[in-house]
XYZ file of C-alpha atoms in Angstrom:
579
model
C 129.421 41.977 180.993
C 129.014 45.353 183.133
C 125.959 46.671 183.916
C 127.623 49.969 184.531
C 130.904 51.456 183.377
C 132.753 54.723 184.676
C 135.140 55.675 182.460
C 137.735 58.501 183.395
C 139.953 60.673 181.231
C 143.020 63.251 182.855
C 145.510 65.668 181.568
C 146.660 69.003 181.646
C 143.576 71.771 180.380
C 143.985 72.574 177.072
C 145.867 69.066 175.677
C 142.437 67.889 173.957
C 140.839 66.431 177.437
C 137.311 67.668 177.015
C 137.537 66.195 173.105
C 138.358 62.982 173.781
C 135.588 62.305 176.320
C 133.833 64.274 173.855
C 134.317 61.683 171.351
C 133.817 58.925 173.625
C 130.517 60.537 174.761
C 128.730 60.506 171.178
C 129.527 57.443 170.118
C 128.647 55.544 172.987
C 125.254 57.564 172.877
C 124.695 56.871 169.743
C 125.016 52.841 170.305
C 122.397 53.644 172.471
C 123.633 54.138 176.122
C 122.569 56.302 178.444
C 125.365 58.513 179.859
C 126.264 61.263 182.567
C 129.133 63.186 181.844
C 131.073 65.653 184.759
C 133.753 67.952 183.924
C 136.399 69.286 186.581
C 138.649 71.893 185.388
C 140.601 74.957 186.701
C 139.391 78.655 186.273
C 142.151 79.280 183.656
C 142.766 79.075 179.923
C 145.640 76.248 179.560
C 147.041 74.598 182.383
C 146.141 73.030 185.588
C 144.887 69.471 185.854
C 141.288 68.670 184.142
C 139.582 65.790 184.102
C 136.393 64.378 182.724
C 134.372 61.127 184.268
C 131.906 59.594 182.367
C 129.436 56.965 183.572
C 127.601 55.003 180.945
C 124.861 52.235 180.941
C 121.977 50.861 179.320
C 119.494 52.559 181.419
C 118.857 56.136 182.823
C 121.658 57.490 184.697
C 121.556 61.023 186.368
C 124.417 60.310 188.875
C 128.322 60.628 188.889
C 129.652 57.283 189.671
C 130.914 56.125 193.220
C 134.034 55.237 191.311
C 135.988 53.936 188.548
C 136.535 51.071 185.787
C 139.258 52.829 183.540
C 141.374 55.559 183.920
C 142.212 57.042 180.748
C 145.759 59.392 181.672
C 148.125 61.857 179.523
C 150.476 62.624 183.020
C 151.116 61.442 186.097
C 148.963 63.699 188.057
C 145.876 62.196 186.692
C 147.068 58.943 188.114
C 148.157 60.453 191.548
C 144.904 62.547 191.864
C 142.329 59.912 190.404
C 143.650 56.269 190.976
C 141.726 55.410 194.411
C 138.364 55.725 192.459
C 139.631 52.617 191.022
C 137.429 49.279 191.464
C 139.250 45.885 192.184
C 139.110 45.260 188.180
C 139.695 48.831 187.378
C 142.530 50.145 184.798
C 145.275 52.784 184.174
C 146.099 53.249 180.408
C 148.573 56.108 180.726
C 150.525 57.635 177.930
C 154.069 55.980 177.567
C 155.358 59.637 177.042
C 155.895 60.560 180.835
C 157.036 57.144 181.909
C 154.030 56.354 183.855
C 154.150 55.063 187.588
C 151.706 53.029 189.457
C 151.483 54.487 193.525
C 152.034 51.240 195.653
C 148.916 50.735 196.998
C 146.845 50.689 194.092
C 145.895 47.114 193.080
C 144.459 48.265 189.646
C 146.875 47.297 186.364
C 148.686 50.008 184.937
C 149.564 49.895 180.671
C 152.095 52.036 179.490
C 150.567 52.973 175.787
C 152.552 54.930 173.284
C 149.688 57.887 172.792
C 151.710 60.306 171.545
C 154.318 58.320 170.057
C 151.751 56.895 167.325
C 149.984 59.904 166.981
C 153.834 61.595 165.873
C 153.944 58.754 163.438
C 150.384 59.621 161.847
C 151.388 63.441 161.372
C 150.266 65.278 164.813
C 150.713 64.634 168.563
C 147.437 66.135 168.895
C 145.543 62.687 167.328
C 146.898 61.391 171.008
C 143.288 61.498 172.127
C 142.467 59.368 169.213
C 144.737 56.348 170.015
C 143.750 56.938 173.925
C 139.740 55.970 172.245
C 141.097 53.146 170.174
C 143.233 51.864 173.557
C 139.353 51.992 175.115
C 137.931 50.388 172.465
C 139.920 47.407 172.671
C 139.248 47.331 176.597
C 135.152 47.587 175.763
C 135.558 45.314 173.024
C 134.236 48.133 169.928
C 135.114 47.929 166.494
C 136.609 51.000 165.260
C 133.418 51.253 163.189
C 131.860 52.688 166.148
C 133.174 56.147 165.832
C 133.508 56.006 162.428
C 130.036 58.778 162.315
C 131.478 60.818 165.082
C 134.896 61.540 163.329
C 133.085 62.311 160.300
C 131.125 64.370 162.063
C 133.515 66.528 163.895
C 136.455 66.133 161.159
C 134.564 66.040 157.682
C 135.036 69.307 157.196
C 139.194 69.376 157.395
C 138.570 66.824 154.570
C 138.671 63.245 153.896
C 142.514 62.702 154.808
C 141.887 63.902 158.052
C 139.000 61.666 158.775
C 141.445 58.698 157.975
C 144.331 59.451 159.954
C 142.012 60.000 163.033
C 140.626 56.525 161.925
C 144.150 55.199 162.276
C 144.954 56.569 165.597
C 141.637 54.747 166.584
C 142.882 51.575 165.241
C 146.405 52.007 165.982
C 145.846 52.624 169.492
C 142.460 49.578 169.763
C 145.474 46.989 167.913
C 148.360 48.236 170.533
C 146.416 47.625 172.876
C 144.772 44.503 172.089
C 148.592 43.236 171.981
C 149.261 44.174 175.738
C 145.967 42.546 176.994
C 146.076 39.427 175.572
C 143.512 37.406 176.853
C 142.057 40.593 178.859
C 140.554 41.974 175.939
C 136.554 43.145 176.047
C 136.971 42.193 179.656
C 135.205 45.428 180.524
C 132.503 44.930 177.870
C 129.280 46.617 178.728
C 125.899 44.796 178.617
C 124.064 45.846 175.083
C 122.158 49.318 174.896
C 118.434 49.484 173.208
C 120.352 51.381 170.265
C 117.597 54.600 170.501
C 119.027 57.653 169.499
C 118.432 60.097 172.392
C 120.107 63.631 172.582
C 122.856 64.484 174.244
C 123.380 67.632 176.148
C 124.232 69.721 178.725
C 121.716 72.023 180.663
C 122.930 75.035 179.705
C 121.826 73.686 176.356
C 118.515 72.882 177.729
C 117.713 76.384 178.904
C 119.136 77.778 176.047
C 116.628 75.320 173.402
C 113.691 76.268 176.072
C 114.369 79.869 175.648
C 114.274 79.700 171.957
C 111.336 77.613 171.917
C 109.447 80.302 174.594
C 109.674 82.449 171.627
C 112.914 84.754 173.162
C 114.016 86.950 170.597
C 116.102 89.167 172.497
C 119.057 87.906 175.229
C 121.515 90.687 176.770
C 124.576 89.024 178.803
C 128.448 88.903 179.726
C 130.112 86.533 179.702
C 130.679 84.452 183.158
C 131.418 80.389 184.112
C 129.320 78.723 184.245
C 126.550 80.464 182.104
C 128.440 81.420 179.027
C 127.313 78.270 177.088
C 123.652 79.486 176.817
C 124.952 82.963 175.320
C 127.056 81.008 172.689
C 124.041 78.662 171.993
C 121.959 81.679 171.266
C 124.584 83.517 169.043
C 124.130 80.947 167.224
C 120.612 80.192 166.803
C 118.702 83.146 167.304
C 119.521 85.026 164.381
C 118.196 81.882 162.121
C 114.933 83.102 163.770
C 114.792 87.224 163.771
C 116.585 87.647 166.670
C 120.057 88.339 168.029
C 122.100 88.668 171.303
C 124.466 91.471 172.872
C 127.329 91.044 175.061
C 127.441 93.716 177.110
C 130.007 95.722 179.228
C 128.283 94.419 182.313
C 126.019 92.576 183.797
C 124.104 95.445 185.214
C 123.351 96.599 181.437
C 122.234 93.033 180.592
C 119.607 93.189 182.938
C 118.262 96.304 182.304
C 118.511 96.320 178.987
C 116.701 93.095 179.339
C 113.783 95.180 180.723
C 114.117 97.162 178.144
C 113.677 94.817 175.468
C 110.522 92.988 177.451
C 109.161 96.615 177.727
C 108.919 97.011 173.998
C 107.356 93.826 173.623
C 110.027 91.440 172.718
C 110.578 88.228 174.796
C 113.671 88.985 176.800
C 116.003 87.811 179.474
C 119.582 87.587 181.062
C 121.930 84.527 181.866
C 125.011 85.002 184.787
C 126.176 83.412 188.073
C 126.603 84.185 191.081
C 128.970 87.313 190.593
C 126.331 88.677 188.033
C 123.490 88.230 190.032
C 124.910 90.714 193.031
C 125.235 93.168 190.083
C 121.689 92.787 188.441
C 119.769 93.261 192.373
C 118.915 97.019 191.647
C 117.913 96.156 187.964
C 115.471 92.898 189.934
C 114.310 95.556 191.943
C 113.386 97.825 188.755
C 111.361 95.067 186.773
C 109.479 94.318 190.352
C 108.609 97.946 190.615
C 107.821 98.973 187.254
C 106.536 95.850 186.851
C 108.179 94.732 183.506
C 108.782 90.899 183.085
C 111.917 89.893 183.426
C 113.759 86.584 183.122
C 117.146 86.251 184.776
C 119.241 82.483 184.727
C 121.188 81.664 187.467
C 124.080 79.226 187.074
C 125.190 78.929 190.853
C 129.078 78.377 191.420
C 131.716 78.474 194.271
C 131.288 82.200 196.128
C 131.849 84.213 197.588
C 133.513 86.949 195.256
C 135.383 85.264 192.360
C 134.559 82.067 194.793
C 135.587 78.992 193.059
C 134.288 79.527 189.135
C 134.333 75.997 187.877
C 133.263 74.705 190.945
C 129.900 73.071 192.235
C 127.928 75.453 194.796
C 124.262 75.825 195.888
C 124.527 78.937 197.502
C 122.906 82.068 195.943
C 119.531 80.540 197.297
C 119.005 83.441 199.749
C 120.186 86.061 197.388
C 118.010 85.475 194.860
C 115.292 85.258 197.713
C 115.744 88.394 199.692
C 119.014 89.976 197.216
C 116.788 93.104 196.564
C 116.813 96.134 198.720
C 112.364 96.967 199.460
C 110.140 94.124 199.212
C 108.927 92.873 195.824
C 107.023 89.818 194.468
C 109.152 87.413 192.546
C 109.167 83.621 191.253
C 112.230 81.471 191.918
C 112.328 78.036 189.894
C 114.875 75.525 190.383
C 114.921 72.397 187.553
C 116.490 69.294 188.665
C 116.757 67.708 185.598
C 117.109 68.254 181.621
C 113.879 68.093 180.739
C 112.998 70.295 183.449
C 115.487 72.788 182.462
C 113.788 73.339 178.990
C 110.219 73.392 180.024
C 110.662 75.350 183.311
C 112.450 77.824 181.454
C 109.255 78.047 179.280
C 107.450 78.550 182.255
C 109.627 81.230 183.443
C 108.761 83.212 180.786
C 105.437 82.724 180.899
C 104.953 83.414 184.260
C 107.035 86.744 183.809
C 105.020 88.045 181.350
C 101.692 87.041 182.957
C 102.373 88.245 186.440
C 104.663 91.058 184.798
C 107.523 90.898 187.738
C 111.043 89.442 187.649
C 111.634 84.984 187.090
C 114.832 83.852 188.552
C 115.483 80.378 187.190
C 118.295 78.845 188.977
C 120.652 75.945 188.409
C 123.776 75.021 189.424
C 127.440 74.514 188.014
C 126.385 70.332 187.801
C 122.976 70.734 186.173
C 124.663 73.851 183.780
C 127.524 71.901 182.331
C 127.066 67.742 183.630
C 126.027 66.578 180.324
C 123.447 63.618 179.892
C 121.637 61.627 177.508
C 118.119 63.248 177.431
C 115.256 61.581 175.547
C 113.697 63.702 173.246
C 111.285 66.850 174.088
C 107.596 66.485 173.304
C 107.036 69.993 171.569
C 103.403 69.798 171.843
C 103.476 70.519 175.685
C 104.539 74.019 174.911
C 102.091 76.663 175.556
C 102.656 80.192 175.019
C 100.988 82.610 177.543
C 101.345 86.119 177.176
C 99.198 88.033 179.840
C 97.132 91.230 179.570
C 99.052 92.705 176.698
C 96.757 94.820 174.823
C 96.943 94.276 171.194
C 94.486 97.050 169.909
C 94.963 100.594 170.269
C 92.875 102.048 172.997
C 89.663 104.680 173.253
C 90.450 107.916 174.571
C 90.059 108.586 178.122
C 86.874 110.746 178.531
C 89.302 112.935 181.133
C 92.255 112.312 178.684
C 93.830 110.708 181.355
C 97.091 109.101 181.326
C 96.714 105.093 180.975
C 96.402 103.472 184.444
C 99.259 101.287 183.629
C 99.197 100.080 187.300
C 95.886 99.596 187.963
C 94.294 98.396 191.127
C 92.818 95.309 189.437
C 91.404 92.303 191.498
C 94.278 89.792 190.919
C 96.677 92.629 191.086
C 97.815 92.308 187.463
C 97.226 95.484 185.437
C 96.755 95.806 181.733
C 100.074 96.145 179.585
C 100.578 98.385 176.710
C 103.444 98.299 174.040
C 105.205 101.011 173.283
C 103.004 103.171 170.358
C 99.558 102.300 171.717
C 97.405 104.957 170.941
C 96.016 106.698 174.114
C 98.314 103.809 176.091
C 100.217 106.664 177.453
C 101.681 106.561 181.119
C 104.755 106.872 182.731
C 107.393 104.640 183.791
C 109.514 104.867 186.866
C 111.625 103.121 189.570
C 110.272 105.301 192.506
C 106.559 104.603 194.121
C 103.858 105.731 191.501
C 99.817 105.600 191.461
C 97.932 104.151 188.455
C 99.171 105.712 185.738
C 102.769 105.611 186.602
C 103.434 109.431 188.111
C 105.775 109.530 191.123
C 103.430 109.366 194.324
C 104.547 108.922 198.242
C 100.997 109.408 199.304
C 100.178 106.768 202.514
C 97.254 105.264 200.942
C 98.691 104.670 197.423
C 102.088 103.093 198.681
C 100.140 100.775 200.819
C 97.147 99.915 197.464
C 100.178 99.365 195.629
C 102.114 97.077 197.568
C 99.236 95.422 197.857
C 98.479 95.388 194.623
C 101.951 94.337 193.541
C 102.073 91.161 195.679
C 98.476 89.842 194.991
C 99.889 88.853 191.998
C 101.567 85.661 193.211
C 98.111 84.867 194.164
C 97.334 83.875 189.913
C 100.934 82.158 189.998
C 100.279 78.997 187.574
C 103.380 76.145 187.848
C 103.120 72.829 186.800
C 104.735 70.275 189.970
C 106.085 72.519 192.168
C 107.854 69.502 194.305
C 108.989 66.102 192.248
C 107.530 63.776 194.588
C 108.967 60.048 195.067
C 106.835 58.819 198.229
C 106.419 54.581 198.040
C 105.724 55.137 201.826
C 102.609 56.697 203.836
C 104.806 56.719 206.646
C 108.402 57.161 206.148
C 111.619 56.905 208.486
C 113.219 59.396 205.947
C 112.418 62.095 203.582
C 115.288 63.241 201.645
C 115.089 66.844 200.269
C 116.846 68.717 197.570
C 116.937 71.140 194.745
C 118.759 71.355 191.185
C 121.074 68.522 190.751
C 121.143 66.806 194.115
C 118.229 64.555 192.538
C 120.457 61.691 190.466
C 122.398 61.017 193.590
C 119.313 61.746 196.071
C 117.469 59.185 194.044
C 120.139 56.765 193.553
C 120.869 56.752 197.525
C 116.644 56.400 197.825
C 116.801 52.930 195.647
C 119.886 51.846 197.892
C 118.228 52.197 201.226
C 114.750 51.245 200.008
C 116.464 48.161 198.950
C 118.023 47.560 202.607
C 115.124 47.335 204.070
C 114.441 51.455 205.479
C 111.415 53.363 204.450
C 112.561 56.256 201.969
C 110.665 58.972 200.162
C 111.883 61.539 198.303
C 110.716 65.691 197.666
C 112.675 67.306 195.150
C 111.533 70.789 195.519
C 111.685 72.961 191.887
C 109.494 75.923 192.764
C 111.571 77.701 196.335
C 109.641 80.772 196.039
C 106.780 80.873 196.502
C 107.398 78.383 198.705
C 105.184 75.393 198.180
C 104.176 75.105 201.749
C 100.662 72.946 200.959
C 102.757 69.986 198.983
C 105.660 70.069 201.096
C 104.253 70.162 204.524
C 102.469 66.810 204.671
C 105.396 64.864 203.415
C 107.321 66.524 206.600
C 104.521 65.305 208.832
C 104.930 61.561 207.320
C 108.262 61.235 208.315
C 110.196 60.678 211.107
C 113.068 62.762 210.299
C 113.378 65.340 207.122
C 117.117 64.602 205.587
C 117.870 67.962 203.760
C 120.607 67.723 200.767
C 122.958 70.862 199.707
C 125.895 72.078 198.027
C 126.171 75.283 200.476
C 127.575 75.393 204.641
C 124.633 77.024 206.044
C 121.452 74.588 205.283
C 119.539 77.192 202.920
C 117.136 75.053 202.058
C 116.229 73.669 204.965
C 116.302 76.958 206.479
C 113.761 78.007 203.765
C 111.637 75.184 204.818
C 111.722 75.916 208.992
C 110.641 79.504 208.189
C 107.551 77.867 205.842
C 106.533 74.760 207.606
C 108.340 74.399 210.394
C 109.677 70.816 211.384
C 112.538 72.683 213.445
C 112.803 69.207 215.603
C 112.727 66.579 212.679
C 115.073 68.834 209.670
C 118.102 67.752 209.981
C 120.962 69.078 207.064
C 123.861 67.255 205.243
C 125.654 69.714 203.542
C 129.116 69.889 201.059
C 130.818 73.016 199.730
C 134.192 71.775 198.800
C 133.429 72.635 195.515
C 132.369 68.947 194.124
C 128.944 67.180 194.093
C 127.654 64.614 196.119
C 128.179 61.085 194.620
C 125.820 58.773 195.766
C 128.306 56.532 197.949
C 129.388 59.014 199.990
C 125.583 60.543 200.512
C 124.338 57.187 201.409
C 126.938 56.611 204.229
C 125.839 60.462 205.473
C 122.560 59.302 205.742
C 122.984 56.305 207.247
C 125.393 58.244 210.393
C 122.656 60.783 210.775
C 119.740 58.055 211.249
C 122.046 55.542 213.909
């Protein structure tokens, strides 16, 4: 039995690729397996070659897999592109329709299944898929049973005589298939899972859930790879509780009317990539001056420009940093893993409101769309915090006074009024301003208000700022990374631990402020600082030189070809930079 299966499906976008590992997916999770899913596709509708590779086992998996066991493929492009992921016991099951053919040097078996002929037969080419999961199930040795809840699931509602011939294609395509293997059948059976229901998801999902559960009400956005998913997730939820979203013309109007929103007292934020994020600077630079809370999501992707849109990139990390023209205090938060994603987006909110100045969460195209088995949240670690939001209406002033809206307060953070306060009357406005908000360029308030402004970070509450792996006190390597780097970082940590080197690990999920005090002593305990990105330039470890130094023991490996790191390929990387 395998401990670990990687499981591989290829086609042509838009001929049902993402539903059949779709299918495959749920009911494997739902036997009990843990799973990570990654998608490649093409910036376009229909067309271009897709694929979707699936590693499953019965314990946690955050990784894509070094390579393959089965190869699932509807044209010969998927063979051609995919086939040297193939293990020694790895399989082809390709669709007899395009008359299949095995390249010469691949030592893996290739089975020529009728797909689409037996779906024809059942009523639709399009059940293709489903004979492609049956062929799989006879290789993993799964009674059709198995999927039985899935196809109910996604079909019931076309009606019972749907849900039967998708049944059939399963079986048709497990029975085929058990024909051509012989002997060979279940040889790729995987070892049994604990058969605990976990969710399955992707992260967009996870910010989306965290939003909702932060109490949003409000979210403004346009539509953008890879970000869209938490806009459609919100369409459809938020109404259920009071509250709604707009797509906008642009995402300039998102943001501000995101400040907007969060300036009348509703719970309020924006989700784009990298594109969107150029466009929303000035609007950063508004909430930071005004001093409204604002949330903004950052999916990162290929760039620059149109970039590469369905593409893996880590490289808006500077421009969300230092994007704004003028100086302003901000939080950037980077999650590294589901769970992460929900809660930290919690805390984004939070920590907007609280500090009242712009919260850039930030993932990436992996940790947006790679989709995972997550255990379930624990709902009673979410905490609500507000800030100084004044509830009551307040006395006159005896000089009837405008509100000091921006008052010089000791931890820099002034009191907030809602809209319709009595006597909570100030102005509002982008250009320099004294306490109660009217347009000032005197010396001495600019420099009490900058002050003021940035001695907020100073109250900055954030739970782990740096995921911390360290078995050793002293350490020949510590590997560094942010976002989704951690599954293969942390696989590649086991490996070498295992051969004998001394490994830690700092995942770092709060970049700005920069969390000098926890990072800076795990620099000092090692001989060299390993720094892991999708970008060319080394951001993060740049980031880290200008905090805490380390110039002559930060070293970078770095990939922006537009996929992730799989754990194979970062291990040998380490391995030539430590020789």
């Amino acid at each position: 039995m395998l401990h670990q299966l990687s499981w591989k499906v290829g086609g042509q976008q838009g001929e049902g690729i993402e539903s059949t590992g779709e299918i495959f997916s749920m009911a494997m999770n739902r036997l009990g397996y843990f799973l990570y899913g990654y998608r490649h596709f093409s910036s376009r509708i229909k067309g271009g070659h897709t694929n979707n590779k699936i590693t499953v086992r019965p314990t946690e998996v955050r990784a894509i897999a070094d390579d393959l066991d089965i190869l699932v493929a509807f044209d010969q492009e998927t063979i051609d592109v995919n086939y040297k992921e193939l293990t020694e016991n790895g399989v082809i099951l390709a669709d007899a329709k395009f008359d299949p053919v095995k390249p010469e040097d691949s030592k893996a078996p290739l089975f020529a299944v009728p797909f689409t002929e037996i779906a024809a037969e059942l009523g639709t080419s399009l059940m293709k898929n489903m004979v492609a999961i049956g062929a799989t199930a006879s290789l993993l040795n799964l009674e059709d049973a198995v999927f039985q809840n899935v196809v109910d699931d996604i079909f019931g509602k076309k009606g019972e005589e749907v849900v039967q011939k998708n049944m059939e294609a399963i079986t048709r395509g497990r029975q085929i298939m058990n024909e051509l293997l012989g002997e060979r059948v279940g040889q790729w059976e995987l070892a049994p899972a604990d058969g605990k229901r976990r969710m399955f998801m992707i992260g967009n999902d996870a910010v989306a859930l965290g939003a909702l559960a932060a109490g949003t009400r409000f979210m403004a956005a346009y539509p953008i790879t890879p970000a869209s998913e938490i806009m459609e997730y919100l369409i459809k939820k938020l109404p259920k509780f009071g509250g709604t979203v707009i797509q906008t013309e642009d995402e300039i109007a998102a943001a501000t009317m995101a400040i907007g929103a969060n300036f009348g007292g509703v719970r309020s934020f924006t989700a784009s990539a990298g594109p969107g994020l150029s466009l929303m600077m000035e609007a950063i630079g508004l909430s930071g001056m005004t001093e409204q809370p604002l949330v903004v999501v950052d999916t990162q992707r290929g760039g620059p420009s149109t970039g590469l849109p369905t593409k893996q990139e880590q490289s808006d990390l500077m421009a969300m940093l230092y994007g704004t023209h003028g100086e302003i205090p901000k939080v950037v938060i980077a999650p590294s893993t589901m769970e992460e994603a929900f809660f930290d987006t919690i805390q984004a909110f939070n920590i907007a409101e609280e500090l009242q100045l712009p919260v850039i969460l930030m993932t990436d195209l992996q940790l947006s769309l790679g989709k995972q088995s997550v255990e379930p949240f624990d709902y009673d670690k979410i905490e609500i915090r507000r800030g100084k939001i004044v509830i009551d209406d307040l006395d006159e002033a005896v000089d009837k006074a405008y509100f000091k809206r921006y008052e010089d307060t000791e931890d820099g953070i002034s009191p907030r009024v809602l809209p319709g306060t009595l006597h909570g009357i100030h102005h509002v406005t982008g250009v320099e301003h004294d306490e109660t908000g009217k347009p000032s360029e005197a010396t001495g308030n600019r420099q009490t208000q900058m002050d003021k402004r940035f001695r907020k970070l100073e109250s900055l509450k954030f739970d782990n700022p740096v995921f911390v792996n360290a078995p050793h006190e002293e350490a020949d390597i510590l590997l560094v990374g942010f976002n989704s780097t951690r599954g293969a970082i942390e696989e590649v940590q086991e490996r070498l631990n295992a051969q004998g080197m001394k490994v830690n690990h700092a995942h770092i999920r709060l970049i700005h402020p920069f969390p000098s005090e926890e990072m800076a002593p795990l620099v000092a305990q090692a001989k060299k600082v390993i720094v892991v990105e999708n970008n060319y330039t080394g951001q993060l470890a740049n980031i880290m030189k200008m905090n805490i130094g380390g110039h002559d023991k930060i070293a970078t490996i770095t990939k922006y070809n537009g996929t992730p790191f799989l754990p194979g390929e970062l291990e040998n990387r380490v391995k030539e930079l430590t020789r």
